Short mmCIF file of N, CA and C in Angstrom, two decimals:
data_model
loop_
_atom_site.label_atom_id
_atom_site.label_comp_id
_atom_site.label_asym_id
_atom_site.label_seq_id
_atom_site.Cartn_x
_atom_site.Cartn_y
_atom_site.Cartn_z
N UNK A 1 0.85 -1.18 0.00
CA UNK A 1 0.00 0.00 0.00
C UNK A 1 0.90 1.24 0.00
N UNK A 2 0.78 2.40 -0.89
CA UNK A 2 1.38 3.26 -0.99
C UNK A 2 1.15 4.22 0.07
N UNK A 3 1.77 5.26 0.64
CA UNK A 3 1.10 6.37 1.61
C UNK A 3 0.18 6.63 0.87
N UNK A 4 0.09 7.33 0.11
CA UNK A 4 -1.36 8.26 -0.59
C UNK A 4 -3.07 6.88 -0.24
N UNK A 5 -1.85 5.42 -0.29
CA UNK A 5 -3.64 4.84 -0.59
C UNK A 5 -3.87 4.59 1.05
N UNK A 6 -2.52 4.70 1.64
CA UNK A 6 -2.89 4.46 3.38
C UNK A 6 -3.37 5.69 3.91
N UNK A 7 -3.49 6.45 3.34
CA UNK A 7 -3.89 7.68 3.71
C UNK A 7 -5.70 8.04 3.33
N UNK A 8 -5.77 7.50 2.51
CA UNK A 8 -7.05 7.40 1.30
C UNK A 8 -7.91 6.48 3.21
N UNK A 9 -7.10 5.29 3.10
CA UNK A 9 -7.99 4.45 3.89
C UNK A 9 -8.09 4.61 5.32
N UNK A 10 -7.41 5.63 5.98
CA UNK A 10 -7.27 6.20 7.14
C UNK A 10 -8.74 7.70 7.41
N UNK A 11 -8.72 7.98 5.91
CA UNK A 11 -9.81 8.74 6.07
C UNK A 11 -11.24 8.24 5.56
N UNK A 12 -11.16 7.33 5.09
CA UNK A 12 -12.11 6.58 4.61
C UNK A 12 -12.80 5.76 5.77
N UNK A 13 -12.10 5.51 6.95
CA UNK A 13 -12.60 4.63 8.13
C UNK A 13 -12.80 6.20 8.99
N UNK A 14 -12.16 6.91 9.36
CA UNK A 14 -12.37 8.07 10.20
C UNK A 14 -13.88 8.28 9.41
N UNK A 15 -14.05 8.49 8.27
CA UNK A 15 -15.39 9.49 8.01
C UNK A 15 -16.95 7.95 8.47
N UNK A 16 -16.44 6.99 8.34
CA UNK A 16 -16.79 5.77 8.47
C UNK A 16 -17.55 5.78 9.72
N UNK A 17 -16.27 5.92 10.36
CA UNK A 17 -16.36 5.79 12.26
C UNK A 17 -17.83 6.79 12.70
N UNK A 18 -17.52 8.19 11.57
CA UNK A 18 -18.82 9.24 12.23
C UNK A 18 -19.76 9.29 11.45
N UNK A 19 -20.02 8.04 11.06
CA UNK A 19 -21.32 8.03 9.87
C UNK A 19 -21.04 9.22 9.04
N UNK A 20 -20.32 9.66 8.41
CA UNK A 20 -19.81 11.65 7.37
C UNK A 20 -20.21 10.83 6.20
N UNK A 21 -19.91 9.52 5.76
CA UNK A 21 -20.12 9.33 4.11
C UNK A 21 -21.32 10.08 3.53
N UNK A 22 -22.68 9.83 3.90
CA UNK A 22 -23.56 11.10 3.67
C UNK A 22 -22.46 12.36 2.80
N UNK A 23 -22.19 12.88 3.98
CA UNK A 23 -22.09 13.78 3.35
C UNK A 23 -20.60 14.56 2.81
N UNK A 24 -19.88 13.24 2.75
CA UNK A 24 -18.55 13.29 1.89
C UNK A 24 -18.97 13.21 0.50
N UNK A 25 -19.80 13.89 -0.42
CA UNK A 25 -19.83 13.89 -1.87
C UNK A 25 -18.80 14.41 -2.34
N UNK A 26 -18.61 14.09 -3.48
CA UNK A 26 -18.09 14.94 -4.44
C UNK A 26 -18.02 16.35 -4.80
N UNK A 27 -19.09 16.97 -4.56
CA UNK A 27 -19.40 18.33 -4.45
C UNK A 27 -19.03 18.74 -3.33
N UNK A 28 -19.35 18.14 -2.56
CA UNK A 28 -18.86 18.53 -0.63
C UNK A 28 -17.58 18.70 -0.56
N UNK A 29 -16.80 17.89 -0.80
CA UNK A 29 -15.61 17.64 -0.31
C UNK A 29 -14.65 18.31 -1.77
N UNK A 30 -15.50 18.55 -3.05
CA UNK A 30 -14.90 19.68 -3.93
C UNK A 30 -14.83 20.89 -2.98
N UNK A 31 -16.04 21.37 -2.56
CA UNK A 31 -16.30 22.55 -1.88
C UNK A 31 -15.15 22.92 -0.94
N UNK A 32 -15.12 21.66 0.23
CA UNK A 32 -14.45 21.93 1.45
C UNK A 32 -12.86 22.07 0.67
N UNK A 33 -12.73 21.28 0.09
CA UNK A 33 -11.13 21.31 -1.04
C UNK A 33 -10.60 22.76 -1.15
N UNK A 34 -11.91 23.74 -1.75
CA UNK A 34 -11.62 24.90 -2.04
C UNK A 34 -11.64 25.96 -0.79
N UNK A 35 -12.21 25.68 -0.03
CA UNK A 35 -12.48 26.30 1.30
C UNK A 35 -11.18 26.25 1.95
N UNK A 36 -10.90 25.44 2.21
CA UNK A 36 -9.33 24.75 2.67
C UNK A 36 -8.18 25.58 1.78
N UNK A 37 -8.30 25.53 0.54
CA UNK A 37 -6.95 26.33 -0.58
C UNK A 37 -6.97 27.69 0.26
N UNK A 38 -8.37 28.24 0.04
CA UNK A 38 -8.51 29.44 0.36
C UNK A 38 -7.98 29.95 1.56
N UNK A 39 -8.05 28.89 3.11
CA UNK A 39 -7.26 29.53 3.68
C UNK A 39 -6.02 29.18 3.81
N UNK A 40 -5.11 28.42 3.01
CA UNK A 40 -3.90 28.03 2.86
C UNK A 40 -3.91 29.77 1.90
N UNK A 41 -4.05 30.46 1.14
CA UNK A 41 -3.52 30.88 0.21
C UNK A 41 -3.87 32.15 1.27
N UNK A 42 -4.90 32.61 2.50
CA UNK A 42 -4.43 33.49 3.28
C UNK A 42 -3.44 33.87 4.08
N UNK A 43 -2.84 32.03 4.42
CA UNK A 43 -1.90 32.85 4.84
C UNK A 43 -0.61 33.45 4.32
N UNK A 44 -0.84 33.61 3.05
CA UNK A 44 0.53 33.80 2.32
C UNK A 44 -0.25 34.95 1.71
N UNK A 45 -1.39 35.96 1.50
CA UNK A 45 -1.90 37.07 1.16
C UNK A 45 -1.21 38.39 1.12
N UNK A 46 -0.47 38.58 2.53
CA UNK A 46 0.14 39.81 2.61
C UNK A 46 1.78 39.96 2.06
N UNK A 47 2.56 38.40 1.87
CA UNK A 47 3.80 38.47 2.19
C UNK A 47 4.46 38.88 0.79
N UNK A 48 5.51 39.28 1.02
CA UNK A 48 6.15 39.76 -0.30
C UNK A 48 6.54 38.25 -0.47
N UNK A 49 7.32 38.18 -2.46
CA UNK A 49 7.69 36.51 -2.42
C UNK A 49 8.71 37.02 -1.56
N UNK A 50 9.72 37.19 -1.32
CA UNK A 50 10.56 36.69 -0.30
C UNK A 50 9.99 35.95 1.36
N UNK A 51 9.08 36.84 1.27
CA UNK A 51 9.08 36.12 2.88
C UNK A 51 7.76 34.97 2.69
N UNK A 52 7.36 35.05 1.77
CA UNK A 52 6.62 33.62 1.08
C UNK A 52 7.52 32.28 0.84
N UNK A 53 8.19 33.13 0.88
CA UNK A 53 9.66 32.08 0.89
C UNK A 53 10.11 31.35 1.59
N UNK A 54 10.15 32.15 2.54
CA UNK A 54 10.49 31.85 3.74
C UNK A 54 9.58 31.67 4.62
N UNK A 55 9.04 31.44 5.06
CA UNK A 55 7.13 31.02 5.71
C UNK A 55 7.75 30.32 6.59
N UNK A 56 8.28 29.33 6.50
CA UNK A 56 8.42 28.11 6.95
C UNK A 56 9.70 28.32 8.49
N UNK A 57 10.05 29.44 8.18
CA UNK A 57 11.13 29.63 9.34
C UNK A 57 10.41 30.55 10.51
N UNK A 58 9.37 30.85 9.98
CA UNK A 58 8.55 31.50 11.45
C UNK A 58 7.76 30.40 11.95
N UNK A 59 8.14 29.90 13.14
CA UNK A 59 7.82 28.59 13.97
C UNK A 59 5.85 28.88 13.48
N UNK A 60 5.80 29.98 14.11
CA UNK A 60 3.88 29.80 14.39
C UNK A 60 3.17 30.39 12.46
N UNK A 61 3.72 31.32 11.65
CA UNK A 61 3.03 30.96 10.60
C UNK A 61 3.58 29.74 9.80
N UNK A 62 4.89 28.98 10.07
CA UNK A 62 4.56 27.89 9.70
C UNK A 62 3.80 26.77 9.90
N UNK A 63 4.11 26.84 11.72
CA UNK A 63 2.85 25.60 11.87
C UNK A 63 1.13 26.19 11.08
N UNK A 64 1.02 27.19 11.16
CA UNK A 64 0.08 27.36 10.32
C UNK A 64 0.07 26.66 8.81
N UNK A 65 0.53 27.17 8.30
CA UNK A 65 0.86 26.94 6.72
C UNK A 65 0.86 25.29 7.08
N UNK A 66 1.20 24.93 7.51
CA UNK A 66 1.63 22.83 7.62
C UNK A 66 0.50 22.29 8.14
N UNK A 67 -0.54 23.09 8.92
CA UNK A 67 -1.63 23.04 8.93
C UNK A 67 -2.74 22.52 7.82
N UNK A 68 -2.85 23.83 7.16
CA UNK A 68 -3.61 24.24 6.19
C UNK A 68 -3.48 23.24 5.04
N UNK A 69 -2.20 23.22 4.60
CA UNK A 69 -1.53 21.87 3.87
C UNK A 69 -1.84 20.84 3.80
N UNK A 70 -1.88 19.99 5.48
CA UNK A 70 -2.72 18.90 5.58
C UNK A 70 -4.26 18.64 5.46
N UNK A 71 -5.02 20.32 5.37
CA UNK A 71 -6.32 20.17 5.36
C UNK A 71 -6.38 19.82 4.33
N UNK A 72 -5.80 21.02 2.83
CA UNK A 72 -5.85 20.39 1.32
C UNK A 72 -5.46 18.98 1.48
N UNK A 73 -4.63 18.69 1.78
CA UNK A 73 -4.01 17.12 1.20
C UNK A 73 -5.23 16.17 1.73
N UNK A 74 -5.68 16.34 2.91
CA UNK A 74 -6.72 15.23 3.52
C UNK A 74 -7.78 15.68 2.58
N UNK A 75 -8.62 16.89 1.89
CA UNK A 75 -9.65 16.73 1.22
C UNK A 75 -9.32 16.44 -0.14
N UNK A 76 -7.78 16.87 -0.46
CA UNK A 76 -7.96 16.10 -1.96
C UNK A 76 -8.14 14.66 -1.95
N UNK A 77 -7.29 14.36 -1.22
CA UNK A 77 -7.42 12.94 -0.90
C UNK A 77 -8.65 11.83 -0.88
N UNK A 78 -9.13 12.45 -0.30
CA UNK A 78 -10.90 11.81 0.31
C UNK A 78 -11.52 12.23 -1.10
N UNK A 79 -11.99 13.31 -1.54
CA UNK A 79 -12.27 13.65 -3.28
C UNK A 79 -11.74 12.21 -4.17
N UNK A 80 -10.45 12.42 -4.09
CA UNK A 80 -9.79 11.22 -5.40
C UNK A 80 -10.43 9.88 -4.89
N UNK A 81 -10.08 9.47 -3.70
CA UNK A 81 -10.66 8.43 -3.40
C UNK A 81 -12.37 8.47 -3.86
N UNK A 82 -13.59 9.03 -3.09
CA UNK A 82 -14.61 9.39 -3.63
C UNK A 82 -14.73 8.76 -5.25
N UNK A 83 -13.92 9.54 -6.06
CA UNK A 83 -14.00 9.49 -7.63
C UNK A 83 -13.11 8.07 -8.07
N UNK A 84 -12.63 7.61 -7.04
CA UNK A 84 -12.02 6.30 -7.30
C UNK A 84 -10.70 6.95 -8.26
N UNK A 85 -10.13 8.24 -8.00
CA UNK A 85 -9.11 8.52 -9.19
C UNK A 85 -7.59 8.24 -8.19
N UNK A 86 -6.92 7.73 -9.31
CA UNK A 86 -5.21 7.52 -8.42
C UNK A 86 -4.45 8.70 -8.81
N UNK A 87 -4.30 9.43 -7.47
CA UNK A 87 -3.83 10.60 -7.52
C UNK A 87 -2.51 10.94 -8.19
N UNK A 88 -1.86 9.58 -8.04
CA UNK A 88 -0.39 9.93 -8.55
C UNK A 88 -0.46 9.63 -10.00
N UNK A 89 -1.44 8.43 -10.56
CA UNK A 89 -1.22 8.51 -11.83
C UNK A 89 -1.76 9.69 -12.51
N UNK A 90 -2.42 10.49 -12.29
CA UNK A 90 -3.28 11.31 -12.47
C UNK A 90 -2.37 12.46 -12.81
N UNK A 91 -1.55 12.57 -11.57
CA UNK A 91 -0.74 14.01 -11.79
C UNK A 91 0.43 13.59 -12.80
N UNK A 92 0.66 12.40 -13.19
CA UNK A 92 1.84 11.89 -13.77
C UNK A 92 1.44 11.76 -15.02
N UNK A 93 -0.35 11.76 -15.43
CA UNK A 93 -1.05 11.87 -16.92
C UNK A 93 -0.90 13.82 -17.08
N UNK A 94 -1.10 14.44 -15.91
CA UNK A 94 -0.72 16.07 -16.12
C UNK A 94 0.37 16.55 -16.56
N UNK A 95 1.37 15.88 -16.09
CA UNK A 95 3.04 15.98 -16.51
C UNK A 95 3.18 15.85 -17.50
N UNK A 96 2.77 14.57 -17.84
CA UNK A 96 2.90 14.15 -19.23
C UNK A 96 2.61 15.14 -20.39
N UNK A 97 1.60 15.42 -20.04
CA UNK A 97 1.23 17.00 -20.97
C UNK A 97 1.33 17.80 -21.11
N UNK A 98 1.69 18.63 -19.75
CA UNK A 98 2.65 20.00 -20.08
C UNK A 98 3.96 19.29 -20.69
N UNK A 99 4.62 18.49 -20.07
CA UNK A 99 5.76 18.09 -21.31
C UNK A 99 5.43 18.58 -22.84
N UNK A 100 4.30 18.19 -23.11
CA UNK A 100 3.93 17.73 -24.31
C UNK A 100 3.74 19.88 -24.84
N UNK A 101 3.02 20.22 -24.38
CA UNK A 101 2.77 21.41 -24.35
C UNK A 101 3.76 22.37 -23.91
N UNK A 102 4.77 21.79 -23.26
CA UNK A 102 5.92 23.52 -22.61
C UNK A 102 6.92 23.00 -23.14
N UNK A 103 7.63 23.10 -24.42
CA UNK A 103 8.69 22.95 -24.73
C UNK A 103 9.58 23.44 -24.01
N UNK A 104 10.65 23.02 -23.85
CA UNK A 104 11.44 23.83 -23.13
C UNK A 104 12.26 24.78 -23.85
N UNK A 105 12.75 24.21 -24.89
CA UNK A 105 13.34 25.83 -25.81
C UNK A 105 12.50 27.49 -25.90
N UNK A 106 11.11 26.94 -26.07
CA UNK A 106 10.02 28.24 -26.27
C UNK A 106 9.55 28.52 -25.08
N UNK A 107 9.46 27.75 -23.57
CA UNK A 107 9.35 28.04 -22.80
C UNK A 107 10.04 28.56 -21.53
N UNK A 108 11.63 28.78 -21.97
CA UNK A 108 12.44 28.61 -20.51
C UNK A 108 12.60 29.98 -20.15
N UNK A 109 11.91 29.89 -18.50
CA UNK A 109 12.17 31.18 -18.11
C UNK A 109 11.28 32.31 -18.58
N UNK A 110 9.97 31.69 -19.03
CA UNK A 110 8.68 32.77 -18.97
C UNK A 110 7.55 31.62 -18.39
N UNK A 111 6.41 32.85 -18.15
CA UNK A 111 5.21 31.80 -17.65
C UNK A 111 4.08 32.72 -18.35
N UNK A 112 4.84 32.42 -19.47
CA UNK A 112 3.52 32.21 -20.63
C UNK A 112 2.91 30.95 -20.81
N UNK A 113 1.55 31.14 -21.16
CA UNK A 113 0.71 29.83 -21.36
C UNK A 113 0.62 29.21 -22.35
N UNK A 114 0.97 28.34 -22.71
CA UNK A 114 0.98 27.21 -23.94
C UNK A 114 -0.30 27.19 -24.33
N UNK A 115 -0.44 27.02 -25.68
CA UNK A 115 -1.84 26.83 -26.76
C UNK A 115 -2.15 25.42 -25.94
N UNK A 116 -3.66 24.96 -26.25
CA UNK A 116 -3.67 23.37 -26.04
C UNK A 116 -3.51 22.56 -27.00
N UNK A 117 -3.25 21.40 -26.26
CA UNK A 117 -2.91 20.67 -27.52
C UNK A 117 -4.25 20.49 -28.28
N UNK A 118 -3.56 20.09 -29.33
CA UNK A 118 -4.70 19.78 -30.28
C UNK A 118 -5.36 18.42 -30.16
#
C-alpha cells in the first residue's frame, strides 16, 4: 500500500467511524477542497515573495501553513478516493502534458501559457 492509498484508507474509516459518508460527496468535499486552498492561500496574502519564501522559518506561521496543507491534502485525498481517481497517476497523466505542451526551448524562463494541444 502506498502512503497516498494508506492515507485514502485512514480517512475513509475516520469518516466511516462518524457516519460523514452522507455527506462526503463529491461536491462537498470539492467545496471543502476549495475552502481549505482558500485559507492556505491566506496565509501567504500579505507576504512579499521573499518572505513567502520563507514562511516556513517563522515557527507559528509555519505551523500554520503545515496546517492548512494537511487540510488540502486530507480533502484532496478523500475527493480522489470518492471518484475512485489515483492521484499519482493522475498528476503523472498532467506531466505528461505539459511536457507535451511547454517545450522547453520556447518556454524557458517565462510563464507564458501554452496553446492546447490539439
Amino acid at each position: 500500500m502506498t502512503p497516498i492509498e494508506g492515507l485514502a484508507a485512514r480517512l475513509r474509516e475516520f469518516a466511516a467511524a462518524r457516519d460523514w459518508e452522507p455527506f462526503h460527496t463529491p461536491k462537498n468535499l470539492a467545496m471543502a477542497l476549495a475552502g481549505e486552498t482558500g485559507e492556505l492561500l491566506a496565509e501567504f496574502q500579505w507576504l512579499t515573495p521573499e518572505e513567502s519564501a520563507t514562511v516556513m522559518t517563522d515557527p507559528e506561521a509555519g505551523a500554520r501553513v503545515r496546517a492548512e496543507l494537511g487540510d488540502v491534502m486530507t480533502y484532496l485525498v478523500r475527493l480522489a478516493d470518492a471518484l475512485d481517481v489515483d492521484l499519482v497517476e493522475a498528476a503523472h497523466a498532467k506531466l505528461d502534458e505539459s511536457e507535451r505542451r511547454y517545450d522547453p526551448r520556447t518556454y524557458r524562463g517565462t510563464a507564458r501559457k501554452a496553446p492546447p494541444l490539439p
